[in-house]
């Protein structure tokens, strides 16, 4: 990998993080009554998303949907097979409950993502079945067609799930 390619990877990671961080900062600013700060955080977040997408494009990292699904599966598999289990163990050892819970939620849901991507990959272009997905706002659990009455991962009410089209 050339130095420039390494920089693109690093810059993509940084911009992606800033995008999500500014979204969270905007929500906090709204809660604290700082409407203008919230707007600026949202605007900057949007701009960081543009930068992240441009870096990804320059890395030639967006391929065909079939290849992208395969890449997504290998990423999700790595997360629940080795990355999160190690992180969960460490959080337990450090007695950091919030971290343990956050890793646990992600770990459970990455398994589900891998299954969803796998199912879709094997049917890509074959099935005409069209439906929405629902995402749990607490743990990220991702479900097709209908939300559950109660989230099986975290116990949140199904009516809180966000519909994604
Ligand atoms: Fe995932
Ligand atoms: Fe959940």
mmCIF file with all atom_site columns, C-alpha atoms and ligand atoms in Angstrom:
data_model
loop_
_atom_site.group_PDB
_atom_site.id
_atom_site.type_symbol
_atom_site.label_atom_id
_atom_site.label_alt_id
_atom_site.label_comp_id
_atom_site.label_asym_id
_atom_site.label_entity_id
_atom_site.label_seq_id
_atom_site.pdbx_PDB_ins_code
_atom_site.Cartn_x
_atom_site.Cartn_y
_atom_site.Cartn_z
_atom_site.occupancy
_atom_site.B_iso_or_equiv
_atom_site.pdbx_formal_charge
_atom_site.auth_seq_id
_atom_site.auth_comp_id
_atom_site.auth_asym_id
_atom_site.auth_atom_id
_atom_site.pdbx_PDB_model_num
ATOM   1   C  CA  . UNK A 1 1   ? 0.000   0.000   0.000  1.00 0.00 ? 1   UNK A CA  1
ATOM   2   C  CA  . UNK A 1 2   ? 1.400   3.439   -0.938 1.00 0.00 ? 2   UNK A CA  1
ATOM   3   C  CA  . UNK A 1 3   ? 1.645   6.194   1.648  1.00 0.00 ? 3   UNK A CA  1
ATOM   4   C  CA  . UNK A 1 4   ? -1.177  8.044   -0.104 1.00 0.00 ? 4   UNK A CA  1
ATOM   5   C  CA  . UNK A 1 5   ? -3.399  4.964   0.114  1.00 0.00 ? 5   UNK A CA  1
ATOM   6   C  CA  . UNK A 1 6   ? -2.605  4.709   3.817  1.00 0.00 ? 6   UNK A CA  1
ATOM   7   C  CA  . UNK A 1 7   ? -3.490  8.393   4.229  1.00 0.00 ? 7   UNK A CA  1
ATOM   8   C  CA  . UNK A 1 8   ? -6.793  7.881   2.399  1.00 0.00 ? 8   UNK A CA  1
ATOM   9   C  CA  . UNK A 1 9   ? -7.661  5.043   4.773  1.00 0.00 ? 9   UNK A CA  1
ATOM   10  C  CA  . UNK A 1 10  ? -6.717  7.143   7.785  1.00 0.00 ? 10  UNK A CA  1
ATOM   11  C  CA  . UNK A 1 11  ? -8.603  10.196  6.506  1.00 0.00 ? 11  UNK A CA  1
ATOM   12  C  CA  . UNK A 1 12  ? -11.691 8.093   5.710  1.00 0.00 ? 12  UNK A CA  1
ATOM   13  C  CA  . UNK A 1 13  ? -11.701 6.728   9.271  1.00 0.00 ? 13  UNK A CA  1
ATOM   14  C  CA  . UNK A 1 14  ? -11.297 10.212  10.762 1.00 0.00 ? 14  UNK A CA  1
ATOM   15  C  CA  . UNK A 1 15  ? -13.996 11.854  8.642  1.00 0.00 ? 15  UNK A CA  1
ATOM   16  C  CA  . UNK A 1 16  ? -16.410 8.977   9.278  1.00 0.00 ? 16  UNK A CA  1
ATOM   17  C  CA  . UNK A 1 17  ? -15.894 9.330   13.007 1.00 0.00 ? 17  UNK A CA  1
ATOM   18  C  CA  . UNK A 1 18  ? -16.351 13.110  12.902 1.00 0.00 ? 18  UNK A CA  1
ATOM   19  C  CA  . UNK A 1 19  ? -19.586 12.609  10.930 1.00 0.00 ? 19  UNK A CA  1
ATOM   20  C  CA  . UNK A 1 20  ? -21.105 10.392  13.660 1.00 0.00 ? 20  UNK A CA  1
ATOM   21  C  CA  . UNK A 1 21  ? -19.637 12.401  16.520 1.00 0.00 ? 21  UNK A CA  1
ATOM   22  C  CA  . UNK A 1 22  ? -21.094 15.684  15.234 1.00 0.00 ? 22  UNK A CA  1
ATOM   23  C  CA  . UNK A 1 23  ? -24.519 14.033  14.875 1.00 0.00 ? 23  UNK A CA  1
ATOM   24  C  CA  . UNK A 1 24  ? -24.363 13.057  18.550 1.00 0.00 ? 24  UNK A CA  1
ATOM   25  C  CA  . UNK A 1 25  ? -23.079 16.531  19.505 1.00 0.00 ? 25  UNK A CA  1
ATOM   26  C  CA  . UNK A 1 26  ? -25.976 18.114  17.559 1.00 0.00 ? 26  UNK A CA  1
ATOM   27  C  CA  . UNK A 1 27  ? -28.537 16.036  19.468 1.00 0.00 ? 27  UNK A CA  1
ATOM   28  C  CA  . UNK A 1 28  ? -26.896 17.061  22.743 1.00 0.00 ? 28  UNK A CA  1
ATOM   29  C  CA  . UNK A 1 29  ? -26.865 20.747  21.723 1.00 0.00 ? 29  UNK A CA  1
ATOM   30  C  CA  . UNK A 1 30  ? -30.588 20.497  20.916 1.00 0.00 ? 30  UNK A CA  1
ATOM   31  C  CA  . UNK A 1 31  ? -31.271 18.977  24.335 1.00 0.00 ? 31  UNK A CA  1
ATOM   32  C  CA  . UNK A 1 32  ? -29.317 21.760  26.014 1.00 0.00 ? 32  UNK A CA  1
ATOM   33  C  CA  . UNK A 1 33  ? -31.270 24.385  24.053 1.00 0.00 ? 33  UNK A CA  1
ATOM   34  C  CA  . UNK A 1 34  ? -28.420 25.518  21.799 1.00 0.00 ? 34  UNK A CA  1
ATOM   35  C  CA  . UNK A 1 35  ? -30.313 25.359  18.499 1.00 0.00 ? 35  UNK A CA  1
ATOM   36  C  CA  . UNK A 1 36  ? -27.685 27.206  16.437 1.00 0.00 ? 36  UNK A CA  1
ATOM   37  C  CA  . UNK A 1 37  ? -24.852 25.011  17.722 1.00 0.00 ? 37  UNK A CA  1
ATOM   38  C  CA  . UNK A 1 38  ? -26.985 21.984  16.809 1.00 0.00 ? 38  UNK A CA  1
ATOM   39  C  CA  . UNK A 1 39  ? -27.415 23.309  13.268 1.00 0.00 ? 39  UNK A CA  1
ATOM   40  C  CA  . UNK A 1 40  ? -23.685 23.928  12.868 1.00 0.00 ? 40  UNK A CA  1
ATOM   41  C  CA  . UNK A 1 41  ? -22.838 20.446  14.158 1.00 0.00 ? 41  UNK A CA  1
ATOM   42  C  CA  . UNK A 1 42  ? -25.332 18.969  11.686 1.00 0.00 ? 42  UNK A CA  1
ATOM   43  C  CA  . UNK A 1 43  ? -23.908 21.033  8.808  1.00 0.00 ? 43  UNK A CA  1
ATOM   44  C  CA  . UNK A 1 44  ? -20.321 20.063  9.662  1.00 0.00 ? 44  UNK A CA  1
ATOM   45  C  CA  . UNK A 1 45  ? -21.427 16.429  10.036 1.00 0.00 ? 45  UNK A CA  1
ATOM   46  C  CA  . UNK A 1 46  ? -22.881 16.544  6.537  1.00 0.00 ? 46  UNK A CA  1
ATOM   47  C  CA  . UNK A 1 47  ? -19.635 18.019  5.186  1.00 0.00 ? 47  UNK A CA  1
ATOM   48  C  CA  . UNK A 1 48  ? -17.538 15.322  6.898  1.00 0.00 ? 48  UNK A CA  1
ATOM   49  C  CA  . UNK A 1 49  ? -19.783 12.722  5.216  1.00 0.00 ? 49  UNK A CA  1
ATOM   50  C  CA  . UNK A 1 50  ? -18.959 14.305  1.848  1.00 0.00 ? 50  UNK A CA  1
ATOM   51  C  CA  . UNK A 1 51  ? -15.238 14.127  2.666  1.00 0.00 ? 51  UNK A CA  1
ATOM   52  C  CA  . UNK A 1 52  ? -15.532 10.500  3.796  1.00 0.00 ? 52  UNK A CA  1
ATOM   53  C  CA  . UNK A 1 53  ? -17.355 9.560   0.595  1.00 0.00 ? 53  UNK A CA  1
ATOM   54  C  CA  . UNK A 1 54  ? -14.786 11.363  -1.567 1.00 0.00 ? 54  UNK A CA  1
ATOM   55  C  CA  . UNK A 1 55  ? -11.924 9.547   0.205  1.00 0.00 ? 55  UNK A CA  1
ATOM   56  C  CA  . UNK A 1 56  ? -13.703 6.211   -0.275 1.00 0.00 ? 56  UNK A CA  1
ATOM   57  C  CA  . UNK A 1 57  ? -14.166 6.980   -3.950 1.00 0.00 ? 57  UNK A CA  1
ATOM   58  C  CA  . UNK A 1 58  ? -10.469 7.945   -4.335 1.00 0.00 ? 58  UNK A CA  1
ATOM   59  C  CA  . UNK A 1 59  ? -9.557  4.624   -2.652 1.00 0.00 ? 59  UNK A CA  1
ATOM   60  C  CA  . UNK A 1 60  ? -11.620 2.825   -5.332 1.00 0.00 ? 60  UNK A CA  1
ATOM   61  C  CA  . UNK A 1 61  ? -13.264 1.007   -2.435 1.00 0.00 ? 61  UNK A CA  1
ATOM   62  C  CA  . UNK A 1 62  ? -16.805 0.957   -3.831 1.00 0.00 ? 62  UNK A CA  1
ATOM   63  C  CA  . UNK A 1 63  ? -17.161 -2.019  -6.158 1.00 0.00 ? 63  UNK A CA  1
ATOM   64  C  CA  . UNK A 1 64  ? -20.150 -4.006  -7.478 1.00 0.00 ? 64  UNK A CA  1
ATOM   65  C  CA  . UNK A 1 65  ? -22.991 -4.768  -5.062 1.00 0.00 ? 65  UNK A CA  1
ATOM   66  C  CA  . UNK A 1 66  ? -22.057 -8.441  -5.124 1.00 0.00 ? 66  UNK A CA  1
ATOM   67  C  CA  . UNK A 1 67  ? -18.467 -7.615  -4.147 1.00 0.00 ? 67  UNK A CA  1
ATOM   68  C  CA  . UNK A 1 68  ? -19.660 -5.048  -1.601 1.00 0.00 ? 68  UNK A CA  1
ATOM   69  C  CA  . UNK A 1 69  ? -21.939 -7.638  0.035  1.00 0.00 ? 69  UNK A CA  1
ATOM   70  C  CA  . UNK A 1 70  ? -19.013 -10.061 0.293  1.00 0.00 ? 70  UNK A CA  1
ATOM   71  C  CA  . UNK A 1 71  ? -16.860 -7.382  1.865  1.00 0.00 ? 71  UNK A CA  1
ATOM   72  C  CA  . UNK A 1 72  ? -19.643 -6.495  4.318  1.00 0.00 ? 72  UNK A CA  1
ATOM   73  C  CA  . UNK A 1 73  ? -19.991 -10.160 5.325  1.00 0.00 ? 73  UNK A CA  1
ATOM   74  C  CA  . UNK A 1 74  ? -16.285 -10.568 5.974  1.00 0.00 ? 74  UNK A CA  1
ATOM   75  C  CA  . UNK A 1 75  ? -16.266 -7.367  8.061  1.00 0.00 ? 75  UNK A CA  1
ATOM   76  C  CA  . UNK A 1 76  ? -19.277 -8.409  10.138 1.00 0.00 ? 76  UNK A CA  1
ATOM   77  C  CA  . UNK A 1 77  ? -17.865 -11.927 10.596 1.00 0.00 ? 77  UNK A CA  1
ATOM   78  C  CA  . UNK A 1 78  ? -14.542 -10.587 11.805 1.00 0.00 ? 78  UNK A CA  1
ATOM   79  C  CA  . UNK A 1 79  ? -16.352 -8.361  14.303 1.00 0.00 ? 79  UNK A CA  1
ATOM   80  C  CA  . UNK A 1 80  ? -18.437 -11.046 15.978 1.00 0.00 ? 80  UNK A CA  1
ATOM   81  C  CA  . UNK A 1 81  ? -15.954 -13.907 15.621 1.00 0.00 ? 81  UNK A CA  1
ATOM   82  C  CA  . UNK A 1 82  ? -12.903 -12.223 17.067 1.00 0.00 ? 82  UNK A CA  1
ATOM   83  C  CA  . UNK A 1 83  ? -13.016 -8.464  17.543 1.00 0.00 ? 83  UNK A CA  1
ATOM   84  C  CA  . UNK A 1 84  ? -15.976 -8.011  19.893 1.00 0.00 ? 84  UNK A CA  1
ATOM   85  C  CA  . UNK A 1 85  ? -15.480 -11.221 21.922 1.00 0.00 ? 85  UNK A CA  1
ATOM   86  C  CA  . UNK A 1 86  ? -12.005 -10.001 22.878 1.00 0.00 ? 86  UNK A CA  1
ATOM   87  C  CA  . UNK A 1 87  ? -13.338 -6.527  23.653 1.00 0.00 ? 87  UNK A CA  1
ATOM   88  C  CA  . UNK A 1 88  ? -16.151 -7.962  25.798 1.00 0.00 ? 88  UNK A CA  1
ATOM   89  C  CA  . UNK A 1 89  ? -13.656 -10.020 27.803 1.00 0.00 ? 89  UNK A CA  1
ATOM   90  C  CA  . UNK A 1 90  ? -11.469 -6.980  28.340 1.00 0.00 ? 90  UNK A CA  1
ATOM   91  C  CA  . UNK A 1 91  ? -14.392 -4.792  29.418 1.00 0.00 ? 91  UNK A CA  1
ATOM   92  C  CA  . UNK A 1 92  ? -15.445 -7.474  31.911 1.00 0.00 ? 92  UNK A CA  1
ATOM   93  C  CA  . UNK A 1 93  ? -11.904 -7.685  33.287 1.00 0.00 ? 93  UNK A CA  1
ATOM   94  C  CA  . UNK A 1 94  ? -11.779 -3.891  33.573 1.00 0.00 ? 94  UNK A CA  1
ATOM   95  C  CA  . UNK A 1 95  ? -15.271 -3.875  35.152 1.00 0.00 ? 95  UNK A CA  1
ATOM   96  C  CA  . UNK A 1 96  ? -16.425 -1.279  32.627 1.00 0.00 ? 96  UNK A CA  1
ATOM   97  C  CA  . UNK A 1 97  ? -20.127 -2.095  32.393 1.00 0.00 ? 97  UNK A CA  1
ATOM   98  C  CA  . UNK A 1 98  ? -21.085 0.508   29.780 1.00 0.00 ? 98  UNK A CA  1
ATOM   99  C  CA  . UNK A 1 99  ? -18.318 -0.647  27.465 1.00 0.00 ? 99  UNK A CA  1
ATOM   100 C  CA  . UNK A 1 100 ? -19.258 -4.295  27.997 1.00 0.00 ? 100 UNK A CA  1
ATOM   101 C  CA  . UNK A 1 101 ? -22.903 -3.564  27.141 1.00 0.00 ? 101 UNK A CA  1
ATOM   102 C  CA  . UNK A 1 102 ? -21.994 -1.501  24.092 1.00 0.00 ? 102 UNK A CA  1
ATOM   103 C  CA  . UNK A 1 103 ? -19.680 -4.259  22.779 1.00 0.00 ? 103 UNK A CA  1
ATOM   104 C  CA  . UNK A 1 104 ? -22.298 -6.915  23.595 1.00 0.00 ? 104 UNK A CA  1
ATOM   105 C  CA  . UNK A 1 105 ? -25.052 -5.139  21.640 1.00 0.00 ? 105 UNK A CA  1
ATOM   106 C  CA  . UNK A 1 106 ? -22.790 -4.656  18.635 1.00 0.00 ? 106 UNK A CA  1
ATOM   107 C  CA  . UNK A 1 107 ? -21.563 -8.251  18.808 1.00 0.00 ? 107 UNK A CA  1
ATOM   108 C  CA  . UNK A 1 108 ? -25.094 -9.672  18.820 1.00 0.00 ? 108 UNK A CA  1
ATOM   109 C  CA  . UNK A 1 109 ? -26.206 -7.469  15.959 1.00 0.00 ? 109 UNK A CA  1
ATOM   110 C  CA  . UNK A 1 110 ? -23.155 -8.079  13.737 1.00 0.00 ? 110 UNK A CA  1
ATOM   111 C  CA  . UNK A 1 111 ? -24.155 -11.776 13.672 1.00 0.00 ? 111 UNK A CA  1
ATOM   112 C  CA  . UNK A 1 112 ? -27.599 -10.707 12.451 1.00 0.00 ? 112 UNK A CA  1
ATOM   113 C  CA  . UNK A 1 113 ? -26.058 -8.383  9.840  1.00 0.00 ? 113 UNK A CA  1
ATOM   114 C  CA  . UNK A 1 114 ? -23.890 -11.188 8.514  1.00 0.00 ? 114 UNK A CA  1
ATOM   115 C  CA  . UNK A 1 115 ? -26.971 -13.434 8.158  1.00 0.00 ? 115 UNK A CA  1
ATOM   116 C  CA  . UNK A 1 116 ? -28.968 -10.681 6.445  1.00 0.00 ? 116 UNK A CA  1
ATOM   117 C  CA  . UNK A 1 117 ? -26.138 -9.887  3.993  1.00 0.00 ? 117 UNK A CA  1
ATOM   118 C  CA  . UNK A 1 118 ? -25.576 -13.593 3.306  1.00 0.00 ? 118 UNK A CA  1
ATOM   119 C  CA  . UNK A 1 119 ? -29.266 -14.209 2.646  1.00 0.00 ? 119 UNK A CA  1
ATOM   120 C  CA  . UNK A 1 120 ? -29.408 -11.259 0.299  1.00 0.00 ? 120 UNK A CA  1
ATOM   121 C  CA  . UNK A 1 121 ? -26.208 -12.217 -1.515 1.00 0.00 ? 121 UNK A CA  1
ATOM   122 C  CA  . UNK A 1 122 ? -27.517 -15.690 -2.321 1.00 0.00 ? 122 UNK A CA  1
ATOM   123 C  CA  . UNK A 1 123 ? -30.718 -14.159 -3.704 1.00 0.00 ? 123 UNK A CA  1
ATOM   124 C  CA  . UNK A 1 124 ? -29.237 -11.096 -5.380 1.00 0.00 ? 124 UNK A CA  1
ATOM   125 C  CA  . UNK A 1 125 ? -31.227 -10.242 -8.479 1.00 0.00 ? 125 UNK A CA  1
ATOM   126 C  CA  . UNK A 1 126 ? -33.371 -13.385 -8.089 1.00 0.00 ? 126 UNK A CA  1
ATOM   127 C  CA  . UNK A 1 127 ? -35.929 -12.360 -5.500 1.00 0.00 ? 127 UNK A CA  1
ATOM   128 C  CA  . UNK A 1 128 ? -38.435 -9.580  -6.189 1.00 0.00 ? 128 UNK A CA  1
ATOM   129 C  CA  . UNK A 1 129 ? -39.498 -9.562  -2.550 1.00 0.00 ? 129 UNK A CA  1
ATOM   130 C  CA  . UNK A 1 130 ? -39.464 -5.913  -1.414 1.00 0.00 ? 130 UNK A CA  1
ATOM   131 C  CA  . UNK A 1 131 ? -39.768 -4.956  2.245  1.00 0.00 ? 131 UNK A CA  1
ATOM   132 C  CA  . UNK A 1 132 ? -38.496 -2.441  4.777  1.00 0.00 ? 132 UNK A CA  1
ATOM   133 C  CA  . UNK A 1 133 ? -36.001 -2.993  7.588  1.00 0.00 ? 133 UNK A CA  1
ATOM   134 C  CA  . UNK A 1 134 ? -36.428 -1.874  11.191 1.00 0.00 ? 134 UNK A CA  1
ATOM   135 C  CA  . UNK A 1 135 ? -33.554 -0.821  13.435 1.00 0.00 ? 135 UNK A CA  1
ATOM   136 C  CA  . UNK A 1 136 ? -33.563 -0.802  17.224 1.00 0.00 ? 136 UNK A CA  1
ATOM   137 C  CA  . UNK A 1 137 ? -32.526 2.629   18.519 1.00 0.00 ? 137 UNK A CA  1
ATOM   138 C  CA  . UNK A 1 138 ? -30.860 1.107   21.589 1.00 0.00 ? 138 UNK A CA  1
ATOM   139 C  CA  . UNK A 1 139 ? -28.838 -1.853  20.297 1.00 0.00 ? 139 UNK A CA  1
ATOM   140 C  CA  . UNK A 1 140 ? -28.997 -1.554  16.509 1.00 0.00 ? 140 UNK A CA  1
ATOM   141 C  CA  . UNK A 1 141 ? -30.825 -4.859  16.064 1.00 0.00 ? 141 UNK A CA  1
ATOM   142 C  CA  . UNK A 1 142 ? -31.848 -5.048  12.418 1.00 0.00 ? 142 UNK A CA  1
ATOM   143 C  CA  . UNK A 1 143 ? -34.999 -6.854  11.345 1.00 0.00 ? 143 UNK A CA  1
ATOM   144 C  CA  . UNK A 1 144 ? -36.710 -7.273  7.982  1.00 0.00 ? 144 UNK A CA  1
ATOM   145 C  CA  . UNK A 1 145 ? -40.450 -6.853  7.262  1.00 0.00 ? 145 UNK A CA  1
ATOM   146 C  CA  . UNK A 1 146 ? -41.868 -6.194  10.775 1.00 0.00 ? 146 UNK A CA  1
ATOM   147 C  CA  . UNK A 1 147 ? -40.325 -5.027  14.044 1.00 0.00 ? 147 UNK A CA  1
ATOM   148 C  CA  . UNK A 1 148 ? -40.629 -7.494  16.943 1.00 0.00 ? 148 UNK A CA  1
ATOM   149 C  CA  . UNK A 1 149 ? -42.946 -6.667  19.880 1.00 0.00 ? 149 UNK A CA  1
ATOM   150 C  CA  . UNK A 1 150 ? -39.842 -6.438  22.068 1.00 0.00 ? 150 UNK A CA  1
ATOM   151 C  CA  . UNK A 1 151 ? -36.218 -6.362  20.918 1.00 0.00 ? 151 UNK A CA  1
ATOM   152 C  CA  . UNK A 1 152 ? -34.734 -9.816  21.595 1.00 0.00 ? 152 UNK A CA  1
ATOM   153 C  CA  . UNK A 1 153 ? -31.256 -8.304  22.000 1.00 0.00 ? 153 UNK A CA  1
ATOM   154 C  CA  . UNK A 1 154 ? -31.861 -5.418  24.396 1.00 0.00 ? 154 UNK A CA  1
ATOM   155 C  CA  . UNK A 1 155 ? -35.532 -5.495  25.462 1.00 0.00 ? 155 UNK A CA  1
ATOM   156 C  CA  . UNK A 1 156 ? -36.512 -2.158  23.865 1.00 0.00 ? 156 UNK A CA  1
ATOM   157 C  CA  . UNK A 1 157 ? -40.108 -1.825  22.707 1.00 0.00 ? 157 UNK A CA  1
ATOM   158 C  CA  . UNK A 1 158 ? -40.618 -2.745  19.065 1.00 0.00 ? 158 UNK A CA  1
ATOM   159 C  CA  . UNK A 1 159 ? -42.612 0.419   18.390 1.00 0.00 ? 159 UNK A CA  1
ATOM   160 C  CA  . UNK A 1 160 ? -39.417 2.427   18.951 1.00 0.00 ? 160 UNK A CA  1
ATOM   161 C  CA  . UNK A 1 161 ? -37.671 0.718   16.017 1.00 0.00 ? 161 UNK A CA  1
ATOM   162 C  CA  . UNK A 1 162 ? -36.846 3.042   13.134 1.00 0.00 ? 162 UNK A CA  1
ATOM   163 C  CA  . UNK A 1 163 ? -38.171 2.053   9.728  1.00 0.00 ? 163 UNK A CA  1
ATOM   164 C  CA  . UNK A 1 164 ? -35.570 2.120   6.964  1.00 0.00 ? 164 UNK A CA  1
ATOM   165 C  CA  . UNK A 1 165 ? -36.402 2.100   3.257  1.00 0.00 ? 165 UNK A CA  1
HETATM 166 FE FE1 . LIG B 2 .   ? -22.925 -4.680  11.493 1.00 0.00 ? 1   LIG B FE1 1
HETATM 167 FE FE1 . LIG B 2 .   ? -32.499 -3.665  20.705 1.00 0.00 ? 2   LIG B FE1 1
#
